[in-house]
Coordinates of C-alpha atoms and ligand atoms in Angstrom, one line a residue:
X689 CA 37.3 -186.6 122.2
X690 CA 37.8 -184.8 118.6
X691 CA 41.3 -186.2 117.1
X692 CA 41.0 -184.5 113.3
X693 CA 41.5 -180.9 113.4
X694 CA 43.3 -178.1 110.2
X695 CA 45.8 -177.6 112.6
X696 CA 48.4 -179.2 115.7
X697 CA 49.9 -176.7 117.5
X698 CA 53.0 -178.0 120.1
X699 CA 53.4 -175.2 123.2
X700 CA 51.8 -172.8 123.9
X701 CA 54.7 -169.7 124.6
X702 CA 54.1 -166.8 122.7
X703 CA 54.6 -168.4 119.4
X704 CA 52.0 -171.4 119.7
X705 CA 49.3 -169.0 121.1
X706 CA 49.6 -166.6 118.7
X707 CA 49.5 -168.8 115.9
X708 CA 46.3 -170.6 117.6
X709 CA 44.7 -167.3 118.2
X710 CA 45.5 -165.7 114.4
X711 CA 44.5 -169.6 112.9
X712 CA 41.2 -169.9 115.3
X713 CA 39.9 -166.3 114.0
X714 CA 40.2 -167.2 110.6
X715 CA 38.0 -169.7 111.5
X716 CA 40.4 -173.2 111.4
X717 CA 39.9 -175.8 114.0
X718 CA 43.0 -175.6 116.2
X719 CA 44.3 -178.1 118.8
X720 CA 47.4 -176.0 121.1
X721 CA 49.0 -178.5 122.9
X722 CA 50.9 -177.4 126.0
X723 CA 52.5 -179.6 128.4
X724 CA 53.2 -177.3 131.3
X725 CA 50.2 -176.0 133.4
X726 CA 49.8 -172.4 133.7
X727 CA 50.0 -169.7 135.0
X728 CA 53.8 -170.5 135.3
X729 CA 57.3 -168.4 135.5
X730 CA 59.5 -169.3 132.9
X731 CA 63.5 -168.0 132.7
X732 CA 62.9 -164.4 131.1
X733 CA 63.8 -160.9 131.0
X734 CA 60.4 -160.0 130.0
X735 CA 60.6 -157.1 128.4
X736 CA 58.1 -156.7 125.5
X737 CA 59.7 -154.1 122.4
X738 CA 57.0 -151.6 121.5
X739 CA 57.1 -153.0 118.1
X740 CA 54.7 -156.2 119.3
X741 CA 52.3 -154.0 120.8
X742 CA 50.6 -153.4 118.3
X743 CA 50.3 -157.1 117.5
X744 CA 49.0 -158.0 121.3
X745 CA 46.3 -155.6 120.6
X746 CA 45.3 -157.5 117.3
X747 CA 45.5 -160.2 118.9
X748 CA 42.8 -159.2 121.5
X749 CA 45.3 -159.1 124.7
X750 CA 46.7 -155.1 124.2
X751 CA 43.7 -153.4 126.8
X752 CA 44.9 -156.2 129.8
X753 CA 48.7 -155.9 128.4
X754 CA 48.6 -152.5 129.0
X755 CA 46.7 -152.4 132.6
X756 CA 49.2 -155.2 133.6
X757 CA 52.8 -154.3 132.4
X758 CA 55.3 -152.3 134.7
X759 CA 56.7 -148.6 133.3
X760 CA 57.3 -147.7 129.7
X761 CA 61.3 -148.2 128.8
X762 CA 62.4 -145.2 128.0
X763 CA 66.4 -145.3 128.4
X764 CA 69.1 -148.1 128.0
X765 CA 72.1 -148.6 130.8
X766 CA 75.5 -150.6 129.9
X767 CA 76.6 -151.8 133.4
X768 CA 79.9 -153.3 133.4
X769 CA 82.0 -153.5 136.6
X770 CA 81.3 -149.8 138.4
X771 CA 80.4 -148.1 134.7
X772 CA 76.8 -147.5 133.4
X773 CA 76.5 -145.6 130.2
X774 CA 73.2 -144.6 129.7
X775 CA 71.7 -144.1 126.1
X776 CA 68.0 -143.1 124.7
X777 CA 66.3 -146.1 123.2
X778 CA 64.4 -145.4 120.3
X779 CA 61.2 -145.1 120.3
X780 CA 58.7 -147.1 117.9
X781 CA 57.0 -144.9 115.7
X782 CA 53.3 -144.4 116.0
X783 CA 51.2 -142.6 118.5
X784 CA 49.9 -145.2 121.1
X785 CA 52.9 -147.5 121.6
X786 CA 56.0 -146.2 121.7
X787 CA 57.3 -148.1 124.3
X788 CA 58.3 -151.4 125.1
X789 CA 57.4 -152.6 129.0
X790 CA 58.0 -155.8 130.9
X791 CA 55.2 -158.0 132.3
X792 CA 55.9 -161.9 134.1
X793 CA 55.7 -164.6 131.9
X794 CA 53.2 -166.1 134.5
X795 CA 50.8 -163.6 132.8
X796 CA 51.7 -163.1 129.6
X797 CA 51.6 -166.4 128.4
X798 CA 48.1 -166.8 130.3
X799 CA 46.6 -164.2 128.8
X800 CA 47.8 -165.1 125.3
X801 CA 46.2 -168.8 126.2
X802 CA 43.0 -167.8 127.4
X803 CA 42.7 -165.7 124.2
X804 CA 43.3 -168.2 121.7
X805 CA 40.6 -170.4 124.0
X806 CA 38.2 -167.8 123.9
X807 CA 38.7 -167.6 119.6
X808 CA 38.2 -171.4 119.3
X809 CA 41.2 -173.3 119.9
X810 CA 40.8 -176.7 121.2
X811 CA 43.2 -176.8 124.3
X812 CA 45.1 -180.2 125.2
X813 CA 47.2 -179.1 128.8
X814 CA 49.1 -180.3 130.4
X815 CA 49.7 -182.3 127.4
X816 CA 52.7 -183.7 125.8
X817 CA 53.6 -184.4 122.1
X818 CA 55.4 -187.2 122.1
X819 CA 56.0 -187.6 118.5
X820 CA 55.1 -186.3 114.8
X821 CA 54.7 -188.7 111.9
X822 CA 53.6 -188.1 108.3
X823 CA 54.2 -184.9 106.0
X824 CA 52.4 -181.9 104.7
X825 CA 48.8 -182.7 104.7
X826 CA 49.2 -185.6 106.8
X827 CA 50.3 -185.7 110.0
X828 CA 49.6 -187.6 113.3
X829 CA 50.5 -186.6 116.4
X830 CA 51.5 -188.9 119.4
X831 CA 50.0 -187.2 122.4
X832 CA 49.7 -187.8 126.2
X833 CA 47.8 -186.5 129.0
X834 CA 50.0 -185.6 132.6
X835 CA 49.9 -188.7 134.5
X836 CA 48.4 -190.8 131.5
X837 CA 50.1 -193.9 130.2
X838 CA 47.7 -193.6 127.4
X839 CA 48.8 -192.3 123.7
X840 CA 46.4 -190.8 121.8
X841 CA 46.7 -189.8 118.3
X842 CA 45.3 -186.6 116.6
X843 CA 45.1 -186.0 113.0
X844 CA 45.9 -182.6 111.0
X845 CA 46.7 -181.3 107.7
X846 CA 49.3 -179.2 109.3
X847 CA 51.3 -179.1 112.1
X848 CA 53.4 -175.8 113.7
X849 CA 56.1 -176.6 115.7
X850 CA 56.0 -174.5 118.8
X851 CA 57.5 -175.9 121.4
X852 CA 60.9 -173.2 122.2
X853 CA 64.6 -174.6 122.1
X854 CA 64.7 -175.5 125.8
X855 CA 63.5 -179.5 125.8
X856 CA 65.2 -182.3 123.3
X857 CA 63.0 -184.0 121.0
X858 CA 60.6 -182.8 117.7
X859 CA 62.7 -180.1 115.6
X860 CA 65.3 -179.0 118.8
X861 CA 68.3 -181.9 118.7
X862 CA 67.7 -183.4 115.2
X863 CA 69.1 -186.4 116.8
X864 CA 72.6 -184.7 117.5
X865 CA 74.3 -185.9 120.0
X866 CA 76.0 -182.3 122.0
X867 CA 78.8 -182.5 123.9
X868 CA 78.8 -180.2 127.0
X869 CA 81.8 -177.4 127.7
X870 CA 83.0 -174.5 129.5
X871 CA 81.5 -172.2 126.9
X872 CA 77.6 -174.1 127.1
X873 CA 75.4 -171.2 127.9
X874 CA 72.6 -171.2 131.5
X875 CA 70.4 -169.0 131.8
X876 CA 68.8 -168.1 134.9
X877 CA 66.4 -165.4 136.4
X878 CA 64.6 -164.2 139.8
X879 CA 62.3 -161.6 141.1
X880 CA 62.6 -159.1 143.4
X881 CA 60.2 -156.8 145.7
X882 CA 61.7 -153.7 146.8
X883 CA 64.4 -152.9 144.8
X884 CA 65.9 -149.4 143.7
X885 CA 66.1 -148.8 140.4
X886 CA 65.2 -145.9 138.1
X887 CA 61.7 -145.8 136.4
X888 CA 62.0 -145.9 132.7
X889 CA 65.6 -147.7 132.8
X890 CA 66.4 -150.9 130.7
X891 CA 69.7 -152.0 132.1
X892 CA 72.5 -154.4 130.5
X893 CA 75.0 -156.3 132.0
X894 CA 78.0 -157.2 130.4
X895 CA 80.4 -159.1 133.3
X896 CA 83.0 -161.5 133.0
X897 CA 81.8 -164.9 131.5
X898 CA 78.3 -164.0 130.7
X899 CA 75.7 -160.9 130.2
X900 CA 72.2 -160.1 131.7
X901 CA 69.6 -157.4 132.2
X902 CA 67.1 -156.2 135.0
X903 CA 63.9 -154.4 135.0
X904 CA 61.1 -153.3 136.4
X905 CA 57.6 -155.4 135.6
X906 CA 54.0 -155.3 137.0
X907 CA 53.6 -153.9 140.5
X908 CA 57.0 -152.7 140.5
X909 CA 58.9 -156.1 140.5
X910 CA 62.0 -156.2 139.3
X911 CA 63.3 -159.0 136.9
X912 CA 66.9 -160.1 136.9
X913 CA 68.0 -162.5 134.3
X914 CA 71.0 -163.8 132.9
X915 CA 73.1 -166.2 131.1
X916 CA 76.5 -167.1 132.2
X917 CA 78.6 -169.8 130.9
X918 CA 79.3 -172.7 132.3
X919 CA 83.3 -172.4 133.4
X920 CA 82.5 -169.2 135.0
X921 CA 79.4 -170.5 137.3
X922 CA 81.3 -174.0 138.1
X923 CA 84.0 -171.3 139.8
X924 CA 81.4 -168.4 141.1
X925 CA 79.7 -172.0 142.6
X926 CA 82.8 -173.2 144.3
X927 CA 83.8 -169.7 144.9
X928 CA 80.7 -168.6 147.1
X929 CA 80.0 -172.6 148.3
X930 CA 75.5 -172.4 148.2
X931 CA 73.8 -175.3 147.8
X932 CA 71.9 -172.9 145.0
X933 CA 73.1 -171.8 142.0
X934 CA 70.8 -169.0 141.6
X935 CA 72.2 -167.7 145.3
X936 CA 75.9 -168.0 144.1
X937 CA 75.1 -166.2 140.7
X938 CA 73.1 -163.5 142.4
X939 CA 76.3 -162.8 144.5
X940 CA 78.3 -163.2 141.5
X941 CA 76.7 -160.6 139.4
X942 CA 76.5 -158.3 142.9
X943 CA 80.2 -158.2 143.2
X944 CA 80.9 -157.9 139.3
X945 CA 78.5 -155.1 138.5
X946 CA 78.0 -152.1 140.8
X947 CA 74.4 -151.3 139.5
X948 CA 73.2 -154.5 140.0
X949 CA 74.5 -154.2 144.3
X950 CA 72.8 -150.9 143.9
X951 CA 69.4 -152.2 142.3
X952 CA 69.2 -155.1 144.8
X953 CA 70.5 -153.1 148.1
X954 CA 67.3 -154.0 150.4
X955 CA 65.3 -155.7 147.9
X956 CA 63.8 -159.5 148.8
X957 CA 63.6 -161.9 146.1
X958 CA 59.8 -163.7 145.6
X959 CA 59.9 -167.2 144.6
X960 CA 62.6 -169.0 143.7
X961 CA 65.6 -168.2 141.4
X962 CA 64.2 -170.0 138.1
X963 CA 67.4 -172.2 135.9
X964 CA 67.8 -173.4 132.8
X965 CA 70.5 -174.9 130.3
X966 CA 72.7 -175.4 128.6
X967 CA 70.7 -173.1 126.2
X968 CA 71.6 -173.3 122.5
X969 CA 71.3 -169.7 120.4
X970 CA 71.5 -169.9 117.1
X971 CA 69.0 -170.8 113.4
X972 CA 67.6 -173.7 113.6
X973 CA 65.0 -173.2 110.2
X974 CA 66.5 -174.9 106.9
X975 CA 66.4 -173.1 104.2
X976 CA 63.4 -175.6 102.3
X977 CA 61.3 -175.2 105.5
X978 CA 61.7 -178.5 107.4
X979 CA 59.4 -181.4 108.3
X980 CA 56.7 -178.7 109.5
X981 CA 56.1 -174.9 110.3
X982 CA 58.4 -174.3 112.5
X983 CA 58.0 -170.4 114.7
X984 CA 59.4 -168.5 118.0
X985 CA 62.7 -170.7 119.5
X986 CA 61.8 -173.5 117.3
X987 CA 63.0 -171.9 114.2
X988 CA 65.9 -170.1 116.2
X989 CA 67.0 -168.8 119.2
X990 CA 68.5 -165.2 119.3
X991 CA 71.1 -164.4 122.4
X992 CA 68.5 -163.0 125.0
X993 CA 70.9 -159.9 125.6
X994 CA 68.8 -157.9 122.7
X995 CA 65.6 -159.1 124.5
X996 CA 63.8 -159.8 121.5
X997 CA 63.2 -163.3 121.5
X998 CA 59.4 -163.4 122.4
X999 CA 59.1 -160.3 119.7
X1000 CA 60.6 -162.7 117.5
X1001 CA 58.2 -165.7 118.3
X1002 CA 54.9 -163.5 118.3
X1003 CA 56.2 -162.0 115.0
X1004 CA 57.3 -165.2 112.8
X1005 CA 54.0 -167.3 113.8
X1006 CA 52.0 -164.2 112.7
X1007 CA 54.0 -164.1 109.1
X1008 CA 53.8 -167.9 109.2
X1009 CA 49.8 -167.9 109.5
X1010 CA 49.3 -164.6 107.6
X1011 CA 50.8 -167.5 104.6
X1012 CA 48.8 -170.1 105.7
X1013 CA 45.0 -168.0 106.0
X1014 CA 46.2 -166.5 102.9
X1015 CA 45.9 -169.4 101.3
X1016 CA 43.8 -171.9 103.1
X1017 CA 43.7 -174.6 100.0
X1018 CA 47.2 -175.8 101.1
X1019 CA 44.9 -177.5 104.0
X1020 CA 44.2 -180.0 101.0
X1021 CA 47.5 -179.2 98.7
X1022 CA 50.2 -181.1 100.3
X1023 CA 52.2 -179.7 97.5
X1024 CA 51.0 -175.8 98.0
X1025 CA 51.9 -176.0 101.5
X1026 CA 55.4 -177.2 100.8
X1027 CA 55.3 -174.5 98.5
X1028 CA 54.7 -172.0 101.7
X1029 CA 56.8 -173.5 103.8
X1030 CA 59.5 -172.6 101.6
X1031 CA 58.2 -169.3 101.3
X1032 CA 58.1 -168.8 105.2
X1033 CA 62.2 -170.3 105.5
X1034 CA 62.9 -167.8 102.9
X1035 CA 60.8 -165.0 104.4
X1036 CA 62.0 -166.5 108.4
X1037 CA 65.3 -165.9 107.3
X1038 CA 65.2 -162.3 105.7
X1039 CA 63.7 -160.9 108.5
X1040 CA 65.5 -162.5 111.6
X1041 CA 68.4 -163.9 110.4
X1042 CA 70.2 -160.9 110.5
X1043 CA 69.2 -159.8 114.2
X1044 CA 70.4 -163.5 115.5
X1045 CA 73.6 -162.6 114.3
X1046 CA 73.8 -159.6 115.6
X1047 CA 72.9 -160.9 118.8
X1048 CA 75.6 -162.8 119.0
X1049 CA 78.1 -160.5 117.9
X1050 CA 76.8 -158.4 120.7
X1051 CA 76.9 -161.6 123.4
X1052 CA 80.0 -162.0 121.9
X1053 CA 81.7 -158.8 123.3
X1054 CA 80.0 -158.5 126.7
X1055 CA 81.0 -161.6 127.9
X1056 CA 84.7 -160.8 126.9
X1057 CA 85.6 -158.0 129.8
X1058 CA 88.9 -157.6 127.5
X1059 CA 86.7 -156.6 124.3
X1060 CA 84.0 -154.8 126.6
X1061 CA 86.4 -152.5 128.3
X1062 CA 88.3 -151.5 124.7
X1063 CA 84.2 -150.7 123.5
X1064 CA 83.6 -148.4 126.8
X1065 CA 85.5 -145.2 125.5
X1066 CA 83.3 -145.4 122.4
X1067 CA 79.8 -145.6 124.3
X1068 CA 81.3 -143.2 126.6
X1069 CA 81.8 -140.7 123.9
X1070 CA 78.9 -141.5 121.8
X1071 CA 76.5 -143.0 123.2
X1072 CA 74.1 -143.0 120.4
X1073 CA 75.7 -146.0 119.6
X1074 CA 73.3 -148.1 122.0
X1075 CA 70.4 -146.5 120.7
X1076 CA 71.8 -147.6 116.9
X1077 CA 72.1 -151.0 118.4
X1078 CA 68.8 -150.6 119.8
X1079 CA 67.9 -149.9 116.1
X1080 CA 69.3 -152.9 114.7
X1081 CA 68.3 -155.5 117.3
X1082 CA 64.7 -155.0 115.9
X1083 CA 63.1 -152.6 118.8
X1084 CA 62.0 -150.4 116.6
X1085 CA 61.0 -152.8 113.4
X1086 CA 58.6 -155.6 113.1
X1087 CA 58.0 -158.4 110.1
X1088 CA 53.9 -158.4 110.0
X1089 CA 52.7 -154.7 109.4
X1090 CA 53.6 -150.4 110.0
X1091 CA 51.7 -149.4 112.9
X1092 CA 49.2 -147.9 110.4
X1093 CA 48.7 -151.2 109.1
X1094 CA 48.3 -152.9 112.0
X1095 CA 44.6 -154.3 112.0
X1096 CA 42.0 -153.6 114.4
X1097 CA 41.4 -155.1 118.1
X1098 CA 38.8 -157.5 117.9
X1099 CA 35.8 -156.5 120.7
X1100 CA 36.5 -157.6 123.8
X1101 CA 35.1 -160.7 124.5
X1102 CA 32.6 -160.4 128.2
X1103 CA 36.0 -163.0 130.0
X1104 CA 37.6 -160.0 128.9
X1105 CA 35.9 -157.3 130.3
X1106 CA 35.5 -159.0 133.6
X1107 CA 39.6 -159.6 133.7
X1108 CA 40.4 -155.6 132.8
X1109 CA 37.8 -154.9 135.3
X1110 CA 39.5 -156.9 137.7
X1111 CA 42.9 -155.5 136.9
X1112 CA 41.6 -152.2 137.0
X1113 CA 40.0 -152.5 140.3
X1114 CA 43.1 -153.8 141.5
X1115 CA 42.3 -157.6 142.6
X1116 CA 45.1 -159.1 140.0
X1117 CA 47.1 -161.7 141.5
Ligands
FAD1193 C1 67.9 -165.2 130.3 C2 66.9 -165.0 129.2 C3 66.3 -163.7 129.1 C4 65.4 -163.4 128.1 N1 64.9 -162.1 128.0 C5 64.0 -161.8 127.1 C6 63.4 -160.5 127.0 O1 63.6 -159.7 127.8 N2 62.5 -160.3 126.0 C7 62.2 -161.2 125.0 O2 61.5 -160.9 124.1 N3 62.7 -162.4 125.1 C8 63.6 -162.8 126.1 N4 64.1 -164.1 126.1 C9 63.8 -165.0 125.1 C10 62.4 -165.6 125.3 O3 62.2 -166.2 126.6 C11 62.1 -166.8 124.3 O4 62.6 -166.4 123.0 C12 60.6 -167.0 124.1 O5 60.1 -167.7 125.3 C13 60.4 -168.0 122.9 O6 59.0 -168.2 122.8 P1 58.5 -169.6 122.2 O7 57.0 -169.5 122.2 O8 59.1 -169.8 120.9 O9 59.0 -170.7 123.2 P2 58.7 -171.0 124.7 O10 58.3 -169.7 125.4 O11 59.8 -171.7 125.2 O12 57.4 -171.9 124.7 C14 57.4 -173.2 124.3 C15 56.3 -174.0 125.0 O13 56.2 -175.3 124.4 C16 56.0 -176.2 125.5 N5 56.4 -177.5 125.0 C17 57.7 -177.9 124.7 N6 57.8 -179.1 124.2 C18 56.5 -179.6 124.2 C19 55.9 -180.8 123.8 N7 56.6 -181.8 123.3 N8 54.5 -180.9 123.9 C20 53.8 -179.9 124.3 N9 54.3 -178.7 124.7 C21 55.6 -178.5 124.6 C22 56.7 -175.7 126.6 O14 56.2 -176.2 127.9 C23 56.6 -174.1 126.5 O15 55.5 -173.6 127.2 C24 65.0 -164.4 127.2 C25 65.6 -165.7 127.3 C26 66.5 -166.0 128.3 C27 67.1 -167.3 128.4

């Protein structure tokens, strides 16, 4: 087995994949290590902002992105108690995507895989990084294989730290120990067939003790997901006495928000409700750069009520490697790729430091049904406001390029073609 590569990758979400697939066409040998199996659902809202499309079609996924994702998101709603304000959201400039949509992270993440396969990444799954020793221009990584006793140890110039905010261990707990309270954050999130909600709508929740959003995904699925604090789901869980949490949240969020009883009047969930937590938002990138490249969750987690935190990991490992192939001595310069890694924290923090904070400002508010109900008069007069926010949350701004810049789809590959075909055809699972 080859254990000396350019590059280690840890997880494969949308952050590891795209830096394997933007590293692999530049022609660097890639190992992406990802310890889940795929295809797999992961807690998510799954809405993509139009701003990324671009980017998924230069990464080589935009053609199956496109015959996969559920309806363009055209409008914003504020649900809170029996209220909905709706707002335009702003649409991205540029003539082919101005639209975000939502597609299952069961397929997004696949597809974003089996591209950077098909460019030349090495792919170590289900794999798990155990540890990382050494510095720029010499790392090793601890590895094992699911079900293997056995370490192995692989050898890189550079490592990129990929592996989301959700596990401990690597860059996430630093060693801190965290006590847990009332205000610790969990996030959960189900599917449902059937239920009745308005094409083109992008809905927000703001209830007591939390905040959450549904929509509508491929083949007309709708995503609810949500984050509610701890205190209030210990009491909606002793309130409405199910063994599941999921259950006692769904019925929670049903008798808080009147669009939400609405959307899921007659609908049947499909699979399981999916749970997570406590999750930790907030920037987790030092100023001087870190240990490694750090991209996506692992450099810092934005409150998922903007819905831009897979925008956020596809867009910071594309600035991170557009650094890296830029200059592809620091391979060899330990002391050049410090040099960028500096240069990334400084460029990491320009571009999405602002938009974390705003984030939670915004989480902030909807989970307070005091502060909400003093901000409804203002929506309900102007409601341009939202699309502002929109504005500001990033929807309509990205860190890599203009959509005029954006650079060309590579051809499709022939695993390509036979998948859009597929899709096309109808035989998607
Ligand atoms: C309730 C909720 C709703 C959300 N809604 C939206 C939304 O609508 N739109 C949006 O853009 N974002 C949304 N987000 C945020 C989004 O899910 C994350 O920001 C995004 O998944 C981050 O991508 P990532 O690649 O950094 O990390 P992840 O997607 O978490 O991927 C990390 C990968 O690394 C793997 N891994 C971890 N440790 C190791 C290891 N040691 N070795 C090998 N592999 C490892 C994991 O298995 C995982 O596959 C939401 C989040 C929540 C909680």
């Amino acid at each position: 087995m080859r254990t000396t590569y350019d590059a280690i990758i840890i997880g494969a979400g949308p952050a590891g994949s795209t830096a394997a697939i933007r590293l692999a066409q530049a022609g660097w040998a890639v190992a992406l290590i990802e310890k889940q199996r795929f295809p797999r659902r992961k807690v998510c809202g799954e809405c993509l902002a139009a701003s990324n499309l671009p980017l998924l079609d230069a990464l080589g996924i935009g053609r199956l992105f496109h015959a996969l994702a559920g309806p363009e998101l055209k409008r914003v709603v504020l649900m809170h108690g029996r209220e909905a304000i709706c707002a335009d959201l702003p649409p991205y400039p540029g003539r082919r995507h101005a639209w975000g949509r939502a597609l299952g992270r069961e397929h997004l993440d696949a597809l974003l895989l089996q591209r950077a396969v098909e460019a030349g990444a090495t792919l170590l799954q289900p794999w798990t990084v155990r540890a990382v020793k050494g510095q720029a221009g010499a790392y090793q990584c601890t590895a094992q294989a699911f079900g293997s006793r056995m370490n192995v140890h692989l050898n890189a110039p550079l490592v990129i730290a990929a592996h989301g905010s959700w596990e401990p261990g690597l860059a996430n707990d630093r060693g801190r120990k965290i006590q847990a309270g009332g205000r610790d954050l969990f996030a959960f999130k189900a599917n449902f067939a059937g239920a009745q909600l308005e094409e083109g709508l992008l809905p927000v929740l703001a209830f007591k003790g939390g905040y959450g959003g549904m929509v509508i995904g491929e083949h007309g699925l709708l995503t609810l997901a949500c984050c509610i604090r701890r205190d209030r789901l210990s009491a909606c869980r002793s309130q409405i006495k199910s063994d599941s949490a999921g259950d006692a949240v769904q019925s929670y969020l049903a008798s808080e928000c009147k669009g939400v009883r609405q959307a899921l009047d007659g609908a049947a969930r499909q699979g399981k409700w999916l749970s997570v937590g406590p999750i930790r938002p907030g920037i987790r990138m030092p100023r001087d750069g870190g240990r490694f490249f750090l991209v996506g969750n692992a450099a810092g987690e934005a409150h998922p009520i903007i819905g831009e935190g897979m925008s956020m990991a596809i867009q910071s490992a594309w600035l991170a490697c557009e650094l890296l192939i830029a200059e592809p001595a620091a391979l060899r310069d330990a002391r050049l790729q410090r040099k960028l890694m500096r240069d990334y924290a400084h460029a990491w923090h320009a571009h999405f430091a602002r938009r974390m904070q705003l984030a939670a400002a915004f989480a902030h508010v909807a989970m307070r049904p005091n502060m909400a109900r003093m901000l409804l008069p203002v929506l309900r007069t102007w409601p341009g406001v939202m699309t502002k926010a929109a504005c500001w949350s990033g929807k309509v701004s990205q860190t890599c390029c203009t959509p005029q810049q954006a650079p060309a789809a590579p051809p499709s590959t022939p695993v390509e073609e036979r998948r859009f075909n597929e899709i096309s055809n109808g035989e998607n699972a």
